[in-house]
Amino acid sequence: MFQLDYLDHRPLYEQIKEKLKALIISGVLKPNERVPSVREMAQSLTINPNTIQKAYKDLELEGYIYAIRAKGSFVTPFNDKVNQARRGDLMLEIDKLVSELAYMNIPKEQLISRIEAIYSKKEGEKID
Amino acid sequence: MFQLDYLDHRPLYEQIKEKLKALIISGVLKPNERVPSVREMAQSLTINPNTIQKAYKDLELEGYIYAIRAKGSFVTPFNDKVNQARRGDLMLEIDKLVSELAYMNIPKEQLISRIEAIYSKKEGEKID
Amino acid sequence: MFQLDYLDHRPLYEQIKEKLKALIISGVLKPNERVPSVREMAQSLTINPNTIQKAYKDLELEGYIYAIRAKGSFVTPFNDKVNQARRGDLMLEIDKLVSELAYMNIPKEQLISRIEAIYSKKEGEKID
Amino acid sequence: MFQLDYLDHRPLYEQIKEKLKALIISGVLKPNERVPSVREMAQSLTINPNTIQKAYKDLELEGYIYAIRAKGSFVTPFNDKVNQARRGDLMLEIDKLVSELAYMNIPKEQLISRIEAIYSKKEGEKID
DNA sequence: GTGGTCTAGACCACC
DNA sequence: GTGGTCTAGACCACT
């Protein structure tokens, strides 16, 4: 499914969270699709199940997946009501990054075209 | 100059770096202006000088300030050649954030207008 | 009759107990009325009959329903002698919750008016 | 500080959370007071530090304590803005309990006098 | 010394 | 078989 980077200084569970989030966001994992069980994932990454457990629990708290005991874990279907706080955080992060890029004299057109590209790719998927 | 947030779980030196960077980016600290000495800053924040030292060293490596022994540290004047790696990192971060916002159905117009606002504010300062 | 919430991390039988209790307490299920059989309930919720069985057995032990073999389960008519232990437990729980609300500076008038409302609603039902 | 009940079927960390919360709510632990370190608590209860860690982390997420790396954990000073969600949850729980008590014919006067007692005790402490 | 991360291996409740 | 809890013991970054 993906690989870990042991040179990365962040905790393993952070990497796992990031990779899974990316799969969900990019649409590789569809809403309500089952994600690998804690043990399956632990085996395929050859790390301890507790580390996966922690990553999954965090993702559940953040609203990306949900767990059903004795059934497995699944991708949360997107819901506009959820994660308003998260949206605010993302906006603040974007502001900081954009300020830094502006300071470096990156032309804003470059940024905007990048955004257009990401959004139009997403539109393309919807049509599928 | 600024305050530390002890509830933030990041290392203190990360916070210091972030705050100083923000001051530089926003133009509060001008190019070649002297930043407070390690001791001054340590005293005003009542933390260990080693922590400030580490923050300054990182900022120097990232190209935001330069140190002159026995004189102090100063804001690096902007230079196109500096920090091409940093730019790439920022772009990757932006991509990740934008993907997540797209996943959350934030309209791209909202993002773009936000960017316009930040850039036009910066233009305004230049004229000063 | 009711729906299960698979996102709830409590065991399913706990949810079933809670919902049935609510139906009894609110008067939707009257004293000596028959509650759905284990099989009926299992079918309508599409879960394993063992899970329903466990919920019913617990409710019987707690004094909310009684079972007659080959006939089904029925709502226990209210009886002052029953459940003195349960009352004590509820009082302890109330104490804990009220302490927490007091800590949060919720005015006691708000609590009391809430209690009045619940009791007066119950009185209204009795008259029916 | 307190003792664990190994006959209790709930996870140990839940018991620890409950006991600590009670100490905070009752005012035994004052705002900004330091709570025992993870290791101290683990030793005094003779359980594994990881279990304490989990309890403390949960309490931090719920807003009762805050942790500062290399310093310790401390009681969060009460803040009206925090935990509005928690308040709503508590209110729903109270409603359920009161309904059940009403069903058992507990006179509402008994409930109200209990609430008065808890609140007046809290007022007494404030004057101290 | 503090909070935080990780492993290896065990056991439990649930379905 | 699944998610969740717990232990014992280790190591890390930070102050």
Coordinates of C-alpha atoms (C1' of nucleotides) in Angstrom, one line a residue:
Chain A
M1 CA 0.0 0.0 0.0
F2 CA 2.8 2.4 0.9
Q3 CA 6.2 2.5 2.5
L4 CA 7.7 4.1 5.6
D5 CA 10.7 6.4 5.5
Y6 CA 12.9 5.5 8.5
L7 CA 15.1 8.5 7.8
D8 CA 12.1 10.8 8.5
H9 CA 12.4 12.2 12.0
R10 CA 8.7 12.2 12.7
P11 CA 7.0 9.4 14.6
L12 CA 6.0 6.5 12.5
Y13 CA 2.3 6.9 13.4
E14 CA 2.5 10.4 11.9
Q15 CA 3.8 9.1 8.6
I16 CA 1.1 6.4 8.6
K17 CA -1.6 9.0 9.2
E18 CA -0.2 11.2 6.5
K19 CA -0.1 8.5 3.9
L20 CA -3.5 7.2 4.7
K21 CA -5.0 10.7 4.6
A22 CA -3.4 11.2 1.2
L23 CA -5.0 8.0 -0.1
I24 CA -8.4 9.1 1.2
I25 CA -8.1 12.7 0.0
S26 CA -6.9 11.7 -3.4
G27 CA -9.8 9.3 -3.8
V28 CA -7.8 6.1 -4.0
L29 CA -9.8 4.9 -0.9
K30 CA -13.4 5.5 -1.5
P31 CA -16.0 6.5 1.2
N32 CA -17.1 3.5 3.3
E33 CA -14.4 1.4 1.8
R34 CA -12.6 -0.9 4.3
V35 CA -9.0 0.0 5.1
P36 CA -6.6 -2.8 6.1
S37 CA -7.1 -4.2 9.6
V38 CA -4.7 -3.1 12.3
R39 CA -2.9 -6.4 12.1
E40 CA -2.8 -6.6 8.3
M41 CA -1.2 -3.2 8.1
A42 CA 1.2 -4.0 10.9
Q43 CA 2.3 -7.1 9.1
S44 CA 2.7 -5.4 5.7
L45 CA 4.8 -2.6 7.2
T46 CA 6.5 -4.9 9.6
I47 CA 6.0 -2.7 12.5
N48 CA 4.1 -3.2 15.8
P49 CA 0.3 -3.3 15.7
N50 CA 0.1 -0.7 18.5
T51 CA 1.7 1.9 16.3
I52 CA -1.0 1.3 13.6
Q53 CA -3.6 1.3 16.3
K54 CA -2.5 4.8 17.4
A55 CA -2.5 6.1 13.9
Y56 CA -6.0 4.7 13.2
K57 CA -7.4 6.1 16.5
D58 CA -6.1 9.5 15.6
L59 CA -7.5 9.4 12.2
E60 CA -10.9 8.4 13.7
L61 CA -10.7 11.3 16.1
E62 CA -9.9 13.6 13.2
G63 CA -12.9 12.2 11.3
Y64 CA -11.2 10.5 8.4
I65 CA -12.1 6.9 9.2
Y66 CA -14.4 5.1 11.6
A67 CA -14.0 1.8 13.4
I68 CA -16.5 -0.9 14.1
R69 CA -15.4 -3.5 16.6
A70 CA -15.1 -6.9 15.2
K71 CA -15.7 -5.6 11.7
G72 CA -12.9 -3.4 10.7
S73 CA -12.1 0.3 9.9
F74 CA -13.7 2.2 7.1
V75 CA -13.4 5.6 5.3
T76 CA -15.7 8.2 6.6
P77 CA -18.0 9.5 3.8
F78 CA -17.4 13.2 3.5
N79 CA -19.7 15.3 5.5
D80 CA -19.9 19.1 5.3
K81 CA -20.8 19.5 8.9
V82 CA -17.7 17.7 10.2
N83 CA -14.3 19.3 10.8
Q84 CA -15.1 23.0 10.7
A85 CA -12.3 23.5 13.1
R86 CA -10.0 21.6 10.8
R87 CA -10.9 23.9 7.9
G88 CA -10.0 26.9 9.9
D89 CA -6.6 25.4 10.8
L90 CA -5.9 24.7 7.2
M91 CA -6.8 28.2 6.2
L92 CA -4.3 29.6 8.8
E93 CA -1.6 27.3 7.5
I94 CA -2.2 28.3 4.0
D95 CA -2.0 31.9 4.9
K96 CA 1.4 31.4 6.6
L97 CA 2.8 29.5 3.6
V98 CA 1.5 32.0 1.1
S99 CA 3.1 34.8 3.1
E100 CA 6.4 33.0 3.0
L101 CA 6.1 32.4 -0.7
A102 CA 5.2 36.0 -1.3
Y103 CA 8.3 37.0 0.7
M104 CA 10.4 34.9 -1.7
N105 CA 8.9 36.7 -4.7
I106 CA 7.2 33.6 -6.1
P107 CA 4.7 35.1 -8.6
K108 CA 1.2 34.6 -7.4
E109 CA 0.2 33.4 -10.9
Q110 CA 2.3 30.3 -10.2
L111 CA 0.4 29.6 -7.1
I112 CA -2.9 30.1 -8.7
S113 CA -2.2 27.9 -11.6
R114 CA -1.1 25.2 -9.2
I115 CA -4.4 25.4 -7.4
E116 CA -6.4 25.3 -10.6
A117 CA -4.6 22.1 -11.6
I118 CA -5.4 20.4 -8.3
Y119 CA -9.0 21.4 -8.4
S120 CA -9.5 20.5 -12.1
K121 CA -8.0 17.1 -11.4
K122 CA -10.5 16.5 -8.7
E123 CA -13.4 17.6 -11.0
G124 CA -12.2 15.0 -13.5
E125 CA -12.5 12.2 -10.9
K126 CA -16.0 13.2 -10.0
I127 CA -17.1 12.7 -13.6
D128 CA -15.8 9.2 -13.5
Chain B
M1 CA 8.8 41.0 21.0
F2 CA 6.6 37.9 21.2
Q3 CA 5.3 35.3 23.6
L4 CA 5.8 31.6 23.8
D5 CA 2.8 29.2 24.1
Y6 CA 3.7 26.6 26.6
L7 CA 0.6 24.6 25.6
D8 CA 2.0 24.1 22.1
H9 CA 3.5 20.7 22.1
R10 CA 6.3 21.6 19.6
P11 CA 9.8 22.3 20.9
L12 CA 10.3 25.8 22.1
Y13 CA 13.0 26.5 19.5
E14 CA 10.4 25.7 16.7
Q15 CA 8.1 28.3 18.1
I16 CA 10.9 30.8 18.3
K17 CA 11.9 30.1 14.7
E18 CA 8.3 30.5 13.5
K19 CA 7.8 33.8 15.3
L20 CA 11.1 35.3 14.1
K21 CA 10.4 34.1 10.5
A22 CA 7.0 35.7 10.7
L23 CA 8.6 39.0 11.8
I24 CA 11.0 38.9 8.9
I25 CA 8.4 37.9 6.3
S26 CA 5.9 40.5 7.4
G27 CA 8.6 43.1 7.1
V28 CA 8.7 44.1 10.8
L29 CA 12.4 43.2 10.8
K30 CA 14.0 44.8 7.8
P31 CA 17.0 43.4 5.8
N32 CA 20.3 43.8 7.6
E33 CA 18.5 44.9 10.7
R34 CA 20.0 43.4 13.9
V35 CA 17.9 40.8 15.7
P36 CA 18.1 40.6 19.5
S37 CA 21.2 38.8 20.9
V38 CA 20.8 35.3 22.2
R39 CA 21.2 36.6 25.7
E40 CA 18.7 39.4 25.4
M41 CA 16.1 37.1 23.9
A42 CA 16.8 34.4 26.5
Q43 CA 16.3 36.9 29.2
S44 CA 13.1 38.5 27.8
L45 CA 11.5 35.0 27.3
T46 CA 13.0 33.7 30.6
I47 CA 14.2 30.5 28.9
N48 CA 17.6 28.8 28.5
P49 CA 20.0 30.6 26.1
N50 CA 20.8 27.2 24.5
T51 CA 17.2 27.1 23.2
I52 CA 17.6 30.5 21.5
Q53 CA 21.0 29.4 20.2
K54 CA 19.5 26.4 18.5
A55 CA 16.7 28.5 16.9
Y56 CA 19.2 31.1 15.5
K57 CA 21.5 28.4 14.1
D58 CA 18.6 26.8 12.3
L59 CA 17.4 30.1 10.9
E60 CA 21.0 30.8 9.7
L61 CA 21.0 27.4 7.9
E62 CA 17.7 28.2 6.3
G63 CA 19.0 31.5 5.1
Y64 CA 16.9 33.9 7.1
I65 CA 19.6 35.5 9.2
Y66 CA 23.4 35.7 9.2
A67 CA 25.7 36.0 12.2
I68 CA 28.8 38.1 12.6
R69 CA 30.9 37.0 15.5
A70 CA 31.0 39.5 18.4
K71 CA 28.5 41.7 16.6
G72 CA 25.2 39.8 16.6
S73 CA 22.8 38.4 14.1
F74 CA 21.2 40.2 11.2
V75 CA 18.3 39.7 8.7
T76 CA 19.5 38.3 5.4
P77 CA 18.5 40.6 2.5
F78 CA 16.4 38.7 0.0
N79 CA 18.4 36.9 -2.6
D80 CA 17.0 34.9 -5.5
K81 CA 19.7 32.3 -5.3
V82 CA 19.0 31.4 -1.7
N83 CA 16.6 28.8 -0.6
Q84 CA 15.6 27.1 -3.8
A85 CA 15.3 23.9 -1.8
R86 CA 13.1 25.7 0.7
R87 CA 10.8 26.9 -2.1
G88 CA 10.3 23.4 -3.4
D89 CA 9.4 22.2 0.1
L90 CA 6.9 25.0 0.5
M91 CA 5.3 24.2 -2.9
L92 CA 4.9 20.5 -1.8
E93 CA 3.3 21.7 1.4
I94 CA 0.9 24.0 -0.4
D95 CA -0.1 21.1 -2.7
K96 CA -0.9 18.9 0.2
L97 CA -3.0 21.6 1.9
V98 CA -4.8 22.5 -1.3
S99 CA -5.7 18.9 -1.9
E100 CA -7.2 18.6 1.5
L101 CA -9.2 21.8 1.1
A102 CA -10.4 20.5 -2.3
Y103 CA -11.5 17.3 -0.6
M104 CA -13.5 19.3 1.8
N105 CA -15.2 21.1 -1.0
I106 CA -13.8 24.5 -0.2
P107 CA -14.4 26.6 -3.4
K108 CA -11.2 27.4 -5.1
E109 CA -12.3 31.0 -5.5
Q110 CA -12.1 31.4 -1.7
L111 CA -8.5 30.2 -1.8
I112 CA -7.5 32.5 -4.7
S113 CA -9.1 35.6 -3.2
R114 CA -7.2 34.8 0.0
I115 CA -3.9 34.7 -1.9
E116 CA -4.7 37.9 -3.8
A117 CA -5.2 39.6 -0.5
I118 CA -1.9 38.5 0.9
Y119 CA 0.0 39.5 -2.2
S120 CA -1.6 42.9 -2.6
K121 CA -0.9 43.6 1.1
K122 CA 2.7 42.9 0.4
E123 CA 2.8 45.2 -2.6
G124 CA 1.4 47.9 -0.4
E125 CA 4.3 47.6 2.0
K126 CA 6.9 47.8 -0.8
I127 CA 5.6 51.2 -1.8
D128 CA 6.2 52.4 1.7
Chain C
M1 CA -38.6 0.3 16.4
F2 CA -35.1 2.0 16.7
Q3 CA -31.8 2.1 14.9
L4 CA -28.3 1.1 16.0
D5 CA -25.4 3.5 15.7
Y6 CA -22.4 1.6 14.5
L7 CA -20.2 4.5 15.1
D8 CA -20.9 4.2 18.9
H9 CA -18.0 2.3 20.4
R10 CA -20.1 0.7 23.1
P11 CA -21.2 -2.9 22.6
L12 CA -24.3 -3.3 20.6
Y13 CA -26.2 -5.0 23.5
E14 CA -25.6 -1.8 25.6
Q15 CA -27.2 0.3 22.9
I16 CA -30.1 -2.1 22.7
K17 CA -30.6 -2.0 26.5
E18 CA -30.4 1.8 26.5
K19 CA -33.0 2.2 23.7
L20 CA -35.4 -0.3 25.2
K21 CA -35.1 1.3 28.6
A22 CA -35.8 4.7 27.1
L23 CA -39.0 3.2 25.5
I24 CA -40.1 1.8 28.8
I25 CA -39.3 4.9 30.8
S26 CA -40.9 7.3 28.3
G27 CA -44.1 5.1 28.5
V28 CA -44.1 4.0 24.9
L29 CA -44.0 0.5 26.1
K30 CA -46.7 0.1 28.8
P31 CA -46.5 -2.2 31.9
N32 CA -47.1 -5.9 31.0
E33 CA -46.9 -5.1 27.3
R34 CA -45.1 -7.6 25.2
V35 CA -41.7 -6.6 23.8
P36 CA -40.6 -8.0 20.5
S37 CA -39.2 -11.5 20.6
V38 CA -35.5 -12.1 20.3
R39 CA -35.9 -13.4 16.8
E40 CA -38.1 -10.5 15.6
M41 CA -35.7 -7.9 17.0
A42 CA -32.7 -9.7 15.6
Q43 CA -34.2 -9.8 12.2
S44 CA -35.4 -6.2 12.2
L45 CA -31.9 -5.0 13.3
T46 CA -30.1 -7.6 11.1
I47 CA -27.8 -8.6 13.9
N48 CA -27.0 -11.8 15.7
P49 CA -29.8 -13.1 18.0
N50 CA -27.2 -13.8 20.7
T51 CA -26.7 -10.0 21.0
I52 CA -30.4 -9.4 21.6
Q53 CA -30.5 -12.3 24.0
K54 CA -27.8 -10.8 26.1
A55 CA -29.5 -7.4 26.2
Y56 CA -32.8 -9.0 27.3
K57 CA -31.2 -11.0 30.0
D58 CA -29.5 -7.9 31.4
L59 CA -32.8 -6.0 31.4
E60 CA -34.4 -8.8 33.2
L61 CA -31.7 -8.8 35.9
E62 CA -32.1 -5.0 36.2
G63 CA -35.9 -5.5 36.7
Y64 CA -37.2 -3.8 33.6
I65 CA -38.7 -6.8 31.8
Y66 CA -39.7 -10.3 32.8
A67 CA -39.7 -13.4 30.5
I68 CA -42.3 -16.1 30.3
R69 CA -41.0 -19.2 28.6
A70 CA -42.6 -19.9 25.2
K71 CA -44.6 -16.7 25.5
G72 CA -42.1 -13.9 25.3
S73 CA -40.8 -11.0 27.4
F74 CA -43.0 -8.3 29.0
V75 CA -42.5 -4.9 30.7
T76 CA -42.3 -5.2 34.5
P77 CA -45.0 -3.0 36.1
F78 CA -43.4 -0.5 38.4
N79 CA -42.8 -1.7 41.9
D80 CA -41.4 0.3 44.7
K81 CA -39.4 -2.6 46.1
V82 CA -37.6 -3.3 42.9
N83 CA -34.3 -1.7 42.1
Q84 CA -33.3 0.0 45.3
A85 CA -29.7 -0.7 44.4
R86 CA -30.3 0.8 40.9
R87 CA -31.7 4.0 42.6
G88 CA -28.5 4.4 44.7
D89 CA -26.4 4.0 41.5
L90 CA -28.4 6.6 39.7
M91 CA -28.1 9.0 42.6
L92 CA -24.3 8.6 42.7
E93 CA -24.2 9.3 38.9
I94 CA -26.3 12.4 39.3
D95 CA -24.0 13.6 42.0
K96 CA -21.0 13.2 39.8
L97 CA -22.6 15.0 36.8
V98 CA -23.9 17.8 39.0
S99 CA -20.5 18.3 40.5
E100 CA -19.0 18.6 37.0
L101 CA -21.6 21.1 35.9
A102 CA -21.1 23.1 39.1
Y103 CA -17.3 23.2 38.3
M104 CA -18.2 24.5 34.8
N105 CA -20.3 27.3 36.4
I106 CA -23.6 26.2 35.0
P107 CA -26.2 28.0 37.1
K108 CA -28.1 25.6 39.3
E109 CA -31.4 27.3 38.3
Q110 CA -30.8 26.0 34.8
L111 CA -30.5 22.5 36.1
I112 CA -33.6 22.8 38.3
S113 CA -35.8 24.1 35.6
R114 CA -34.7 21.2 33.4
I115 CA -35.7 18.8 36.1
E116 CA -39.0 20.5 36.6
A117 CA -39.7 20.2 32.9
I118 CA -39.0 16.5 32.8
Y119 CA -41.2 15.8 35.9
S120 CA -44.1 17.9 34.7
K121 CA -44.1 16.2 31.4
K122 CA -44.3 12.9 33.2
E123 CA -47.2 14.1 35.3
G124 CA -49.0 15.1 32.1
E125 CA -48.7 11.5 30.8
K126 CA -50.1 10.0 33.9
I127 CA -53.3 12.0 33.5
D128 CA -53.8 10.4 30.1
Chain D
M1 CA -3.5 9.9 46.1
F2 CA -6.2 7.2 45.3
Q3 CA -6.6 3.5 44.7
L4 CA -7.6 1.4 41.7
D5 CA -10.4 -1.1 41.9
Y6 CA -9.3 -4.2 40.0
L7 CA -12.8 -5.7 40.2
D8 CA -14.1 -2.8 38.1
H9 CA -14.5 -4.0 34.6
R10 CA -13.6 -0.7 33.0
P11 CA -10.1 -0.1 31.6
L12 CA -7.6 1.1 34.3
Y13 CA -7.0 4.4 32.4
E14 CA -10.8 5.2 32.6
Q15 CA -10.6 4.8 36.4
I16 CA -7.6 7.0 36.6
K17 CA -9.3 9.6 34.5
E18 CA -12.3 9.5 36.6
K19 CA -10.4 9.8 39.9
L20 CA -8.3 12.7 38.7
K21 CA -11.3 14.5 37.3
A22 CA -13.0 14.1 40.6
L23 CA -10.0 15.6 42.4
I24 CA -9.9 18.6 40.0
I25 CA -13.7 19.1 40.1
S26 CA -13.9 18.9 43.8
G27 CA -11.1 21.5 44.1
V28 CA -8.5 19.3 45.8
L29 CA -6.2 20.0 42.9
K30 CA -6.2 23.7 42.3
P31 CA -5.8 25.4 38.9
N32 CA -2.2 25.4 37.6
E33 CA -1.2 23.0 40.3
R34 CA 1.2 20.2 39.2
V35 CA -0.2 16.7 39.1
P36 CA 2.1 13.8 39.7
S37 CA 4.4 13.0 36.8
V38 CA 3.6 10.0 34.7
R39 CA 6.3 8.0 36.4
E40 CA 5.5 9.0 39.9
M41 CA 1.8 8.1 39.4
A42 CA 2.8 4.8 37.7
Q43 CA 5.0 3.9 40.7
S44 CA 2.5 4.8 43.3
L45 CA -0.3 2.8 41.7
T46 CA 2.2 0.0 40.6
I47 CA 1.0 0.0 37.1
N48 CA 2.7 0.6 33.8
P49 CA 3.6 4.2 32.9
N50 CA 2.0 3.8 29.5
T51 CA -1.4 3.4 31.1
I52 CA -1.0 6.7 33.0
Q53 CA 0.3 8.3 29.8
K54 CA -2.9 7.4 28.1
A55 CA -5.1 8.7 30.9
Y56 CA -3.2 12.0 31.0
K57 CA -3.3 12.4 27.3
D58 CA -7.1 11.9 27.3
L59 CA -7.5 14.4 30.1
E60 CA -5.5 16.9 28.2
L61 CA -7.7 16.4 25.1
E62 CA -10.7 16.9 27.3
G63 CA -9.3 20.1 28.6
Y64 CA -8.7 19.1 32.3
I65 CA -4.9 19.2 32.4
Y66 CA -2.1 20.5 30.2
A67 CA 1.3 19.0 29.7
I68 CA 4.6 20.8 29.2
R69 CA 7.5 18.7 28.0
A70 CA 10.3 18.3 30.5
K71 CA 8.3 20.2 33.1
G72 CA 5.2 18.1 34.0
S73 CA 1.5 18.1 33.8
F74 CA -0.8 20.8 35.4
V75 CA -4.4 21.5 36.1
T76 CA -6.0 23.7 33.4
P77 CA -7.5 26.8 35.0
F78 CA -11.2 26.8 34.2
N79 CA -12.1 28.7 31.1
D80 CA -15.7 29.5 30.1
K81 CA -14.9 29.2 26.4
V82 CA -13.6 25.6 26.6
N83 CA -15.7 22.5 26.5
Q84 CA -19.0 23.8 25.2
A85 CA -19.5 20.4 23.6
R86 CA -18.8 18.7 26.9
R87 CA -21.5 20.8 28.5
G88 CA -24.1 19.7 26.0
D89 CA -23.1 16.1 26.6
L90 CA -23.5 16.5 30.3
M91 CA -26.9 18.0 29.9
L92 CA -28.1 15.1 27.8
E93 CA -26.8 12.6 30.3
I94 CA -28.6 14.5 33.1
D95 CA -31.8 14.4 31.2
K96 CA -31.6 10.6 30.7
L97 CA -30.8 10.0 34.4
V98 CA -33.6 12.4 35.6
S99 CA -36.1 10.6 33.3
E100 CA -35.2 7.3 34.8
L101 CA -35.4 8.7 38.4
A102 CA -38.8 10.2 37.5
Y103 CA -39.9 6.8 36.2
M104 CA -38.9 5.3 39.6
N105 CA -41.1 7.9 41.4
I106 CA -38.2 9.5 43.1
P107 CA -39.7 12.8 44.3
K108 CA -38.2 15.7 42.5
E109 CA -37.7 17.6 45.7
Q110 CA -35.1 14.9 46.7
L111 CA -33.2 15.7 43.5
I112 CA -33.3 19.4 43.9
S113 CA -32.1 19.4 47.5
R114 CA -29.2 17.2 46.4
I115 CA -28.3 19.8 43.8
E116 CA -28.6 22.6 46.2
A117 CA -26.3 20.8 48.6
I118 CA -23.6 20.3 45.9
Y119 CA -23.8 23.9 44.8
S120 CA -23.7 25.4 48.3
K121 CA -20.7 23.3 49.1
K122 CA -18.9 24.7 46.1
E123 CA -19.9 28.2 47.1
G124 CA -18.4 27.6 50.5
E125 CA -15.1 26.7 49.0
K126 CA -15.0 29.9 46.9
I127 CA -15.2 32.0 50.0
D128 CA -12.2 30.2 51.5
Chain E
dG1 C1' 13.8 14.0 35.1
dT2 C1' 9.8 15.0 31.9
dG3 C1' 6.5 13.8 28.3
dG4 C1' 6.4 11.1 24.1
dT5 C1' 7.3 7.1 20.9
dC6 C1' 8.0 2.3 19.9
dT7 C1' 8.4 -2.8 20.4
dA8 C1' 7.1 -7.5 21.5
dG9 C1' 4.0 -10.1 23.2
dA10 C1' -0.3 -11.0 25.9
dC11 C1' -5.2 -11.0 26.8
dC12 C1' -10.1 -9.3 26.4
dA13 C1' -14.8 -8.4 24.6
dC14 C1' -17.3 -8.5 20.7
dC15 C1' -19.7 -10.5 16.6
Chain F
dG1 C1' -10.7 -12.2 13.2
dT2 C1' -11.4 -7.3 14.8
dG3 C1' -10.5 -3.3 17.6
dG4 C1' -9.0 -2.2 22.3
dT5 C1' -6.3 -2.6 26.7
dC6 C1' -2.2 -3.6 29.3
dT7 C1' 2.7 -4.8 30.6
dA8 C1' 7.7 -4.5 30.7
dG9 C1' 11.2 -2.5 29.1
dA10 C1' 13.7 0.6 25.9
dC11 C1' 15.0 4.9 23.7
dC12 C1' 14.4 9.9 22.3
dA13 C1' 14.0 15.0 22.5
dC14 C1' 13.7 18.6 25.4
dT15 C1' 14.8 21.8 29.4

